[in-house]
CSV table of C-alpha atoms in Angstrom, one decimal:
chain,number,residue,atom,x,y,z
A,128,UNK,CA,30.8,3.5,5.9
A,129,UNK,CA,34.5,2.9,5.5
A,130,UNK,CA,35.7,2.4,2.0
A,131,UNK,CA,37.1,-1.1,2.7
A,132,UNK,CA,33.9,-2.5,4.2
A,133,UNK,CA,31.8,-0.9,1.4
A,134,UNK,CA,34.1,-2.6,-1.2
A,135,UNK,CA,33.4,-6.0,0.5
A,136,UNK,CA,29.7,-5.3,0.5
A,137,UNK,CA,29.7,-4.4,-3.2
A,138,UNK,CA,31.7,-7.5,-4.1
A,139,UNK,CA,29.3,-9.7,-2.2
A,140,UNK,CA,26.3,-8.1,-3.8
A,141,UNK,CA,27.8,-8.0,-7.3
A,142,UNK,CA,29.1,-11.6,-7.2
A,143,UNK,CA,26.9,-14.2,-8.9
A,144,UNK,CA,27.5,-16.6,-6.0
A,145,UNK,CA,25.3,-14.3,-3.8
A,146,UNK,CA,22.4,-14.7,-6.1
A,147,UNK,CA,20.4,-18.0,-5.6
A,148,UNK,CA,19.0,-19.7,-8.7
A,149,UNK,CA,15.3,-19.8,-9.4
A,150,UNK,CA,13.1,-22.2,-7.5
A,151,UNK,CA,10.8,-24.4,-9.6
A,152,UNK,CA,7.1,-24.8,-9.3
A,153,UNK,CA,5.7,-28.2,-7.9
A,154,UNK,CA,8.9,-28.8,-6.0
A,155,UNK,CA,10.5,-28.8,-2.6
A,156,UNK,CA,11.6,-25.3,-1.6
A,157,UNK,CA,13.2,-23.8,1.4
A,158,UNK,CA,11.3,-20.7,2.6
A,159,UNK,CA,12.8,-17.6,4.2
A,160,UNK,CA,12.4,-19.1,7.7
A,161,UNK,CA,14.5,-22.0,6.6
A,162,UNK,CA,11.7,-24.5,6.6
A,163,UNK,CA,11.4,-27.1,3.8
A,164,UNK,CA,8.0,-26.8,2.0
A,165,UNK,CA,6.5,-29.0,-0.7
A,166,UNK,CA,4.7,-27.2,-3.4
A,167,UNK,CA,2.2,-29.6,-4.9
A,168,UNK,CA,0.2,-27.4,-7.2
A,169,UNK,CA,-0.4,-23.8,-8.1
A,170,UNK,CA,-2.9,-22.6,-5.4
A,171,UNK,CA,-6.3,-21.1,-6.2
A,172,UNK,CA,-6.8,-19.8,-2.7
A,173,UNK,CA,-4.2,-17.6,-0.9
A,174,UNK,CA,-4.1,-16.0,2.5
A,175,UNK,CA,-1.9,-13.0,2.1
A,176,UNK,CA,-0.1,-11.6,5.2
A,177,UNK,CA,2.2,-8.9,3.8
A,178,UNK,CA,4.2,-7.8,0.7
A,179,UNK,CA,1.0,-7.0,-1.2
A,180,UNK,CA,2.5,-5.2,-4.1
A,181,UNK,CA,5.3,-7.7,-4.5
A,182,UNK,CA,2.7,-10.5,-4.6
A,183,UNK,CA,0.8,-8.8,-7.4
A,184,UNK,CA,4.0,-7.9,-9.3
A,185,UNK,CA,5.0,-11.6,-9.3
A,186,UNK,CA,1.5,-13.0,-10.0
A,187,UNK,CA,0.2,-10.4,-12.3
A,188,UNK,CA,-3.4,-9.1,-11.9
A,189,UNK,CA,-4.9,-12.6,-11.8
A,190,UNK,CA,-3.3,-13.1,-8.5
A,191,UNK,CA,-5.8,-10.7,-6.9
A,192,UNK,CA,-8.6,-13.1,-7.5
A,193,UNK,CA,-6.8,-15.8,-5.5
A,194,UNK,CA,-6.6,-13.9,-2.3
A,195,UNK,CA,-9.3,-15.2,0.1
A,196,UNK,CA,-8.1,-13.5,3.2
A,197,UNK,CA,-5.4,-11.0,4.3
A,198,UNK,CA,-3.8,-9.1,7.1
A,199,UNK,CA,-5.7,-5.9,6.3
A,200,UNK,CA,-4.2,-3.2,8.6
A,201,UNK,CA,-0.7,-3.1,7.3
A,202,UNK,CA,-2.2,-2.3,3.9
A,203,UNK,CA,-5.5,-0.4,4.5
A,204,UNK,CA,-4.5,1.4,7.6
A,205,UNK,CA,-0.7,2.0,7.1
A,206,UNK,CA,-0.9,2.8,3.4
A,207,UNK,CA,-4.6,4.0,3.0
A,208,UNK,CA,-4.2,5.8,-0.4
A,209,UNK,CA,-2.2,2.8,-1.9
A,210,UNK,CA,-5.0,0.5,-0.6
A,211,UNK,CA,-7.6,2.7,-2.2
A,212,UNK,CA,-5.8,2.6,-5.6
A,213,UNK,CA,-5.9,-1.2,-5.5
A,214,UNK,CA,-9.5,-1.4,-4.3
A,215,UNK,CA,-10.5,0.7,-7.2
A,216,UNK,CA,-9.0,-1.9,-9.6
A,217,UNK,CA,-9.9,-5.0,-7.4
A,218,UNK,CA,-13.2,-4.1,-5.5
A,219,UNK,CA,-13.3,-7.5,-3.9
A,220,UNK,CA,-10.3,-6.7,-1.7
A,221,UNK,CA,-12.6,-4.5,0.4
A,222,UNK,CA,-14.8,-7.4,1.5
A,223,UNK,CA,-12.1,-10.1,2.1
A,224,UNK,CA,-11.9,-11.6,5.6
A,225,UNK,CA,-9.3,-10.0,7.7
A,226,UNK,CA,-7.1,-12.4,9.9
A,227,UNK,CA,-5.7,-9.6,11.9
A,228,UNK,CA,-2.3,-7.9,12.4
A,229,UNK,CA,0.7,-9.4,14.0
A,230,UNK,CA,2.0,-5.9,14.9
A,231,UNK,CA,-0.8,-5.2,17.5
A,232,UNK,CA,-1.4,-8.8,18.5
A,233,UNK,CA,-4.7,-9.1,16.7
A,234,UNK,CA,-3.4,-11.9,14.4
A,235,UNK,CA,-5.9,-14.7,14.4
A,236,UNK,CA,-4.6,-18.1,13.1
A,237,UNK,CA,-8.2,-19.4,13.5
A,238,UNK,CA,-9.5,-16.7,11.2
A,239,UNK,CA,-6.8,-17.5,8.7
A,240,UNK,CA,-7.7,-21.1,8.7
A,241,UNK,CA,-11.4,-20.4,8.5
A,242,UNK,CA,-10.9,-18.7,5.2
A,243,UNK,CA,-9.7,-22.1,3.8
A,244,UNK,CA,-6.7,-21.1,1.8
A,245,UNK,CA,-4.5,-23.6,0.2
A,246,UNK,CA,-1.4,-21.5,0.8
A,247,UNK,CA,-0.6,-18.8,3.4
A,248,UNK,CA,2.1,-16.3,2.4
A,249,UNK,CA,3.4,-14.6,5.5
A,250,UNK,CA,6.3,-12.4,6.3
A,251,UNK,CA,9.1,-13.8,8.6
A,252,UNK,CA,8.1,-11.2,11.2
A,253,UNK,CA,4.5,-12.6,11.1
A,254,UNK,CA,5.6,-16.2,11.6
A,255,UNK,CA,7.8,-15.1,14.4
A,256,UNK,CA,4.8,-13.3,16.1
A,257,UNK,CA,2.6,-16.4,15.9
A,258,UNK,CA,5.5,-18.7,16.9
A,259,UNK,CA,6.1,-22.4,16.2
A,260,UNK,CA,2.6,-23.2,17.7
A,261,UNK,CA,0.8,-21.0,15.3
A,262,UNK,CA,2.8,-22.3,12.3
A,263,UNK,CA,2.0,-25.8,13.3
A,264,UNK,CA,-1.6,-25.0,13.8
A,265,UNK,CA,-1.8,-23.7,10.2
A,266,UNK,CA,0.1,-26.6,8.7
A,267,UNK,CA,-1.9,-29.1,10.7
A,268,UNK,CA,-5.0,-27.6,9.0
A,269,UNK,CA,-3.5,-28.7,5.6
A,270,UNK,CA,-2.4,-25.3,4.6
A,271,UNK,CA,1.0,-24.7,3.0
A,272,UNK,CA,2.7,-21.9,4.9
A,273,UNK,CA,5.6,-20.0,3.1
A,274,UNK,CA,7.5,-17.3,4.8
A,275,UNK,CA,8.9,-14.4,2.8
A,276,UNK,CA,11.3,-11.7,3.8
A,277,UNK,CA,11.9,-8.4,2.0
A,278,UNK,CA,12.4,-6.7,5.4
A,279,UNK,CA,16.0,-8.0,5.8
A,280,UNK,CA,17.1,-5.5,3.0
A,281,UNK,CA,19.7,-7.8,1.5
A,282,UNK,CA,19.9,-8.5,-2.2
A,283,UNK,CA,19.9,-12.2,-1.5
A,284,UNK,CA,16.7,-12.4,0.4
A,285,UNK,CA,14.9,-10.0,-1.9
A,286,UNK,CA,15.8,-12.2,-4.8
A,287,UNK,CA,15.0,-15.4,-3.0
A,288,UNK,CA,11.6,-14.2,-1.8
A,289,UNK,CA,10.8,-13.2,-5.4
A,290,UNK,CA,11.7,-16.5,-6.7
A,291,UNK,CA,9.9,-18.4,-4.1
A,292,UNK,CA,6.8,-16.4,-4.8
A,293,UNK,CA,7.2,-17.3,-8.5
A,294,UNK,CA,7.6,-20.9,-7.8
A,295,UNK,CA,4.6,-21.1,-5.3
A,296,UNK,CA,2.3,-19.1,-7.6
A,297,UNK,CA,3.3,-20.7,-10.9
A,298,UNK,CA,5.0,-17.7,-12.2
A,299,UNK,CA,8.8,-18.6,-12.2
A,300,UNK,CA,9.6,-16.8,-15.4
A,301,UNK,CA,7.8,-13.5,-14.3
A,302,UNK,CA,9.6,-13.8,-11.0
A,303,UNK,CA,12.9,-14.3,-12.6
A,304,UNK,CA,12.4,-11.2,-14.8
A,305,UNK,CA,11.7,-9.2,-11.6
A,306,UNK,CA,14.6,-10.6,-9.7
A,307,UNK,CA,16.9,-9.7,-12.7
A,308,UNK,CA,15.6,-6.1,-12.8
A,309,UNK,CA,16.2,-5.7,-9.1
A,310,UNK,CA,19.7,-7.2,-9.2
A,311,UNK,CA,20.6,-5.1,-12.3
A,312,UNK,CA,19.4,-1.9,-10.6
A,313,UNK,CA,21.3,-2.6,-7.4
A,314,UNK,CA,24.4,-3.7,-9.4
A,315,UNK,CA,24.2,-0.5,-11.4
A,316,UNK,CA,23.8,1.6,-8.2
A,317,UNK,CA,26.8,0.0,-6.5
A,318,UNK,CA,28.9,0.2,-9.7
A,319,UNK,CA,28.4,4.0,-10.0
A,320,UNK,CA,29.2,4.5,-6.3
A,321,UNK,CA,32.3,2.4,-6.6
A,322,UNK,CA,33.5,4.4,-9.5
A,323,UNK,CA,32.7,7.7,-7.7
A,324,UNK,CA,34.6,6.8,-4.5
A,325,UNK,CA,33.5,7.6,-1.0
A,326,UNK,CA,31.2,10.7,-0.5
A,327,UNK,CA,31.9,11.3,3.2
A,328,UNK,CA,28.5,13.0,3.4
A,329,UNK,CA,26.7,12.7,6.7
A,330,UNK,CA,23.0,11.7,6.5
A,331,UNK,CA,20.2,12.2,8.9
A,332,UNK,CA,16.9,10.5,8.4
A,333,UNK,CA,13.7,11.2,10.4
A,334,UNK,CA,10.2,9.7,10.3
A,335,UNK,CA,8.3,12.8,9.4
A,336,UNK,CA,5.0,11.9,11.0
A,337,UNK,CA,4.8,14.1,14.1
A,338,UNK,CA,5.7,17.5,12.6
A,339,UNK,CA,8.7,19.7,13.4
A,340,UNK,CA,7.7,20.4,17.0
A,341,UNK,CA,8.2,16.7,18.0
A,342,UNK,CA,11.3,14.6,17.1
A,343,UNK,CA,10.4,11.6,15.1
A,344,UNK,CA,12.2,8.3,15.0
A,345,UNK,CA,15.4,7.8,13.1
A,346,UNK,CA,17.2,4.4,12.4
A,347,UNK,CA,20.5,3.1,13.6
A,348,UNK,CA,20.2,-0.1,11.7
A,349,UNK,CA,17.6,-1.6,9.4
A,350,UNK,CA,14.9,0.2,7.5
A,351,UNK,CA,16.3,3.5,6.1
A,352,UNK,CA,19.6,2.9,7.9
A,353,UNK,CA,20.1,-0.2,5.8
A,354,UNK,CA,19.7,1.8,2.6
A,355,UNK,CA,22.1,4.5,3.8
A,356,UNK,CA,24.6,1.8,4.6
A,357,UNK,CA,24.1,0.2,1.2
A,358,UNK,CA,24.8,3.4,-0.6
A,359,UNK,CA,27.8,4.3,1.5
A,360,UNK,CA,26.3,7.2,3.4
A,361,UNK,CA,27.6,8.2,6.9
A,362,UNK,CA,24.4,7.7,9.0
A,363,UNK,CA,24.7,10.0,12.1
A,364,UNK,CA,22.4,7.7,14.1
A,365,UNK,CA,24.7,4.7,13.7
A,366,UNK,CA,26.1,3.8,17.1
A,367,UNK,CA,23.6,6.2,18.8
A,368,UNK,CA,20.3,4.3,18.1
A,369,UNK,CA,20.1,0.5,18.3
A,370,UNK,CA,17.2,0.0,15.8
A,371,UNK,CA,14.9,3.0,15.8
A,372,UNK,CA,14.2,5.9,18.1
A,373,UNK,CA,14.7,9.8,18.3
A,374,UNK,CA,18.0,11.5,18.4
A,375,UNK,CA,18.4,14.5,20.6
A,376,UNK,CA,18.1,17.9,18.8
A,377,UNK,CA,21.5,18.8,20.2
A,378,UNK,CA,23.2,15.8,18.7
A,379,UNK,CA,21.7,16.4,15.3
A,380,UNK,CA,22.9,20.0,15.3
A,381,UNK,CA,26.4,19.0,16.5
A,382,UNK,CA,26.6,16.3,13.7
A,383,UNK,CA,26.0,18.9,11.0
A,384,UNK,CA,24.4,16.5,8.5
A,385,UNK,CA,25.0,17.2,4.8
A,386,UNK,CA,21.8,15.5,3.7
A,387,UNK,CA,18.5,15.2,5.5
A,388,UNK,CA,15.9,12.6,4.6
A,389,UNK,CA,12.2,13.1,5.7
A,390,UNK,CA,10.4,9.8,5.5
A,391,UNK,CA,6.8,10.7,4.7
A,392,UNK,CA,3.7,8.4,4.1
A,393,UNK,CA,-0.1,8.4,3.8
A,394,UNK,CA,-0.8,8.7,7.4
A,395,UNK,CA,-4.3,9.4,8.7
A,396,UNK,CA,-5.0,12.1,11.3
A,397,UNK,CA,-1.5,13.4,11.3
A,398,UNK,CA,-1.9,17.1,10.3
A,399,UNK,CA,1.7,18.1,10.7
A,400,UNK,CA,3.1,15.1,8.8
A,401,UNK,CA,4.9,15.1,5.5
A,402,UNK,CA,2.4,13.2,3.3
A,403,UNK,CA,4.1,11.3,0.5
A,404,UNK,CA,2.9,8.4,-1.6
A,405,UNK,CA,-0.3,7.8,-3.5
A,406,UNK,CA,-2.4,11.0,-3.8
A,407,UNK,CA,0.3,13.2,-2.3
A,408,UNK,CA,1.1,16.6,-4.0
A,409,UNK,CA,4.1,18.8,-4.0
A,410,UNK,CA,1.8,21.7,-3.0
A,411,UNK,CA,1.1,19.9,0.3
A,412,UNK,CA,4.4,18.3,0.8
A,413,UNK,CA,6.7,21.3,0.3
A,414,UNK,CA,5.4,23.6,3.1
A,415,UNK,CA,5.5,20.6,5.5
A,416,UNK,CA,9.2,19.9,4.6
A,417,UNK,CA,10.0,23.6,4.8
A,418,UNK,CA,8.5,23.7,8.3
A,419,UNK,CA,11.1,21.1,9.4
A,420,UNK,CA,13.9,23.3,8.1
A,421,UNK,CA,12.7,26.1,10.5
A,422,UNK,CA,13.6,24.1,13.6
A,423,UNK,CA,15.8,26.0,16.0
A,424,UNK,CA,19.4,25.8,14.7
A,425,UNK,CA,18.5,24.0,11.4
A,426,UNK,CA,19.1,27.1,9.3
A,427,UNK,CA,22.8,26.6,9.9
A,428,UNK,CA,22.9,22.9,9.0
A,429,UNK,CA,24.8,22.2,5.8
A,430,UNK,CA,21.8,20.2,4.5
A,431,UNK,CA,19.5,23.1,4.9
A,432,UNK,CA,21.9,25.7,3.7
A,433,UNK,CA,22.5,23.7,0.5
A,434,UNK,CA,18.9,22.6,0.2
A,435,UNK,CA,19.8,19.0,0.5
A,436,UNK,CA,16.6,18.0,2.2
A,437,UNK,CA,14.6,15.2,0.5
A,438,UNK,CA,11.3,13.5,1.0
A,439,UNK,CA,11.1,9.8,0.5
A,440,UNK,CA,8.0,7.5,0.7
A,441,UNK,CA,8.2,5.4,3.9
A,442,UNK,CA,5.8,2.8,2.4
A,443,UNK,CA,8.1,2.2,-0.5
A,444,UNK,CA,11.1,0.6,1.4
A,445,UNK,CA,11.6,-3.1,1.7
A,446,UNK,CA,9.8,-3.9,-1.5
A,447,UNK,CA,10.8,-4.9,-5.1
A,448,UNK,CA,10.6,-1.3,-6.0
A,449,UNK,CA,12.8,0.0,-3.2
A,450,UNK,CA,15.8,0.2,-5.6
A,451,UNK,CA,14.2,3.6,-6.4
A,452,UNK,CA,14.8,4.9,-2.9
A,453,UNK,CA,18.4,3.6,-2.7
A,454,UNK,CA,19.1,5.5,-6.0
A,455,UNK,CA,17.4,8.7,-4.6
A,456,UNK,CA,19.7,8.6,-1.6
A,457,UNK,CA,22.7,7.6,-3.8
A,458,UNK,CA,21.9,10.6,-6.1
A,459,UNK,CA,22.0,12.9,-3.1
A,460,UNK,CA,25.4,11.5,-2.0
A,461,UNK,CA,26.9,11.3,-5.5
A,462,UNK,CA,25.2,13.8,-7.7
A,463,UNK,CA,27.6,13.5,-10.5
A,464,UNK,CA,27.6,9.7,-10.7
A,465,UNK,CA,23.7,9.7,-10.8
A,466,UNK,CA,23.2,12.8,-12.9
A,467,UNK,CA,21.4,10.8,-15.6
A,468,UNK,CA,19.2,8.8,-13.1
A,469,UNK,CA,15.5,9.9,-12.5
A,470,UNK,CA,14.3,7.9,-9.6
A,471,UNK,CA,10.6,9.1,-10.0
A,472,UNK,CA,10.6,8.1,-13.7
A,473,UNK,CA,12.1,4.7,-12.8
A,474,UNK,CA,9.3,4.2,-10.3
A,475,UNK,CA,6.7,5.1,-12.9
A,476,UNK,CA,8.2,2.7,-15.4
A,477,UNK,CA,8.3,-0.1,-12.8
A,478,UNK,CA,4.6,0.3,-12.0
A,479,UNK,CA,3.7,0.5,-15.7
A,480,UNK,CA,5.5,-2.8,-16.4
A,481,UNK,CA,4.6,-4.9,-13.4
A,482,UNK,CA,1.5,-3.5,-11.4
A,483,UNK,CA,-2.1,-2.8,-12.3
A,484,UNK,CA,-2.2,0.8,-10.8
A,485,UNK,CA,-0.7,4.1,-11.7
A,486,UNK,CA,1.6,5.7,-9.0
A,487,UNK,CA,-0.2,9.0,-9.0
A,488,UNK,CA,1.4,11.1,-6.3
A,489,UNK,CA,4.8,12.2,-4.9
A,490,UNK,CA,7.1,9.4,-3.9
A,491,UNK,CA,10.5,11.2,-3.9
A,492,UNK,CA,11.0,14.9,-3.8
A,493,UNK,CA,13.5,17.6,-2.8
A,494,UNK,CA,12.9,20.8,-0.8
A,495,UNK,CA,12.6,23.6,-3.2
């Protein structure tokens, strides 16, 4: 990222004008789709489409008892060990009605309505998938639909989504505390970067799901590309990949990345994947990361020579705790500026303060 454009971004994020004020319960709000929604009372029955951990962080443990249905696959199938940790605390999650997944076209508006929620909390990508007709069908059934958006990866929409969750669920003070923490961590990250000056370090990120013999997706914008942009890294996929997709091995070698990020998760039936997240261990993750470093030509890459190869939890991005991953990448780019920052410890502290489970596993790591 050019220094001038980064300075503009930092000013926008640090400026108080970019941070919306807290919404109030029992009031008219504007959701992240831009729709005006009236909140009449704190709901006792909630259909939860996405942002499961963010919902529980804002509501506290009592919010789990209010869930009457959910979109199960993005939690239970995409993040199975995370799901298992929460089911252990809240066994009723296992038997909740499933209204399907917008990502594979199995989302059922009828199943959502049949669970009789007072409020449906959906992501903006879910409301886009069901379209205006689906939104109207839910609202015509007397259900208040509220769209949230942590996927945009902007400070403004993270904070607004959090405050709207607080307003809807009768937890405005708790939501405001969380919004304040997220803003403060982001501001601290950007202030350290601004003081350090540009790093000029090139970054390559790969979804480490398929193993080293097959090239995984990287990100030209959004997802991890958005985080790299935020912290001022030079993403080698920018301008090469529109959203996500693989880069050619030759291009990666020619780009000579200084930092390599391997995005791992809790994937099922992926024996070559870098497994990170709940239940992950260094003993399992390190050999899988090392296998990527043995790809043809990779031994000569600056990132591999200097052991600047990192594992980051794919399931942790686009959440209220994703400041941890921004700070992990920032620390790789500006080691001196973040010498006193321990992202793994910050993640543990966040869970201890706001969530009912312990993050047992490996969420950020470095190739040894």
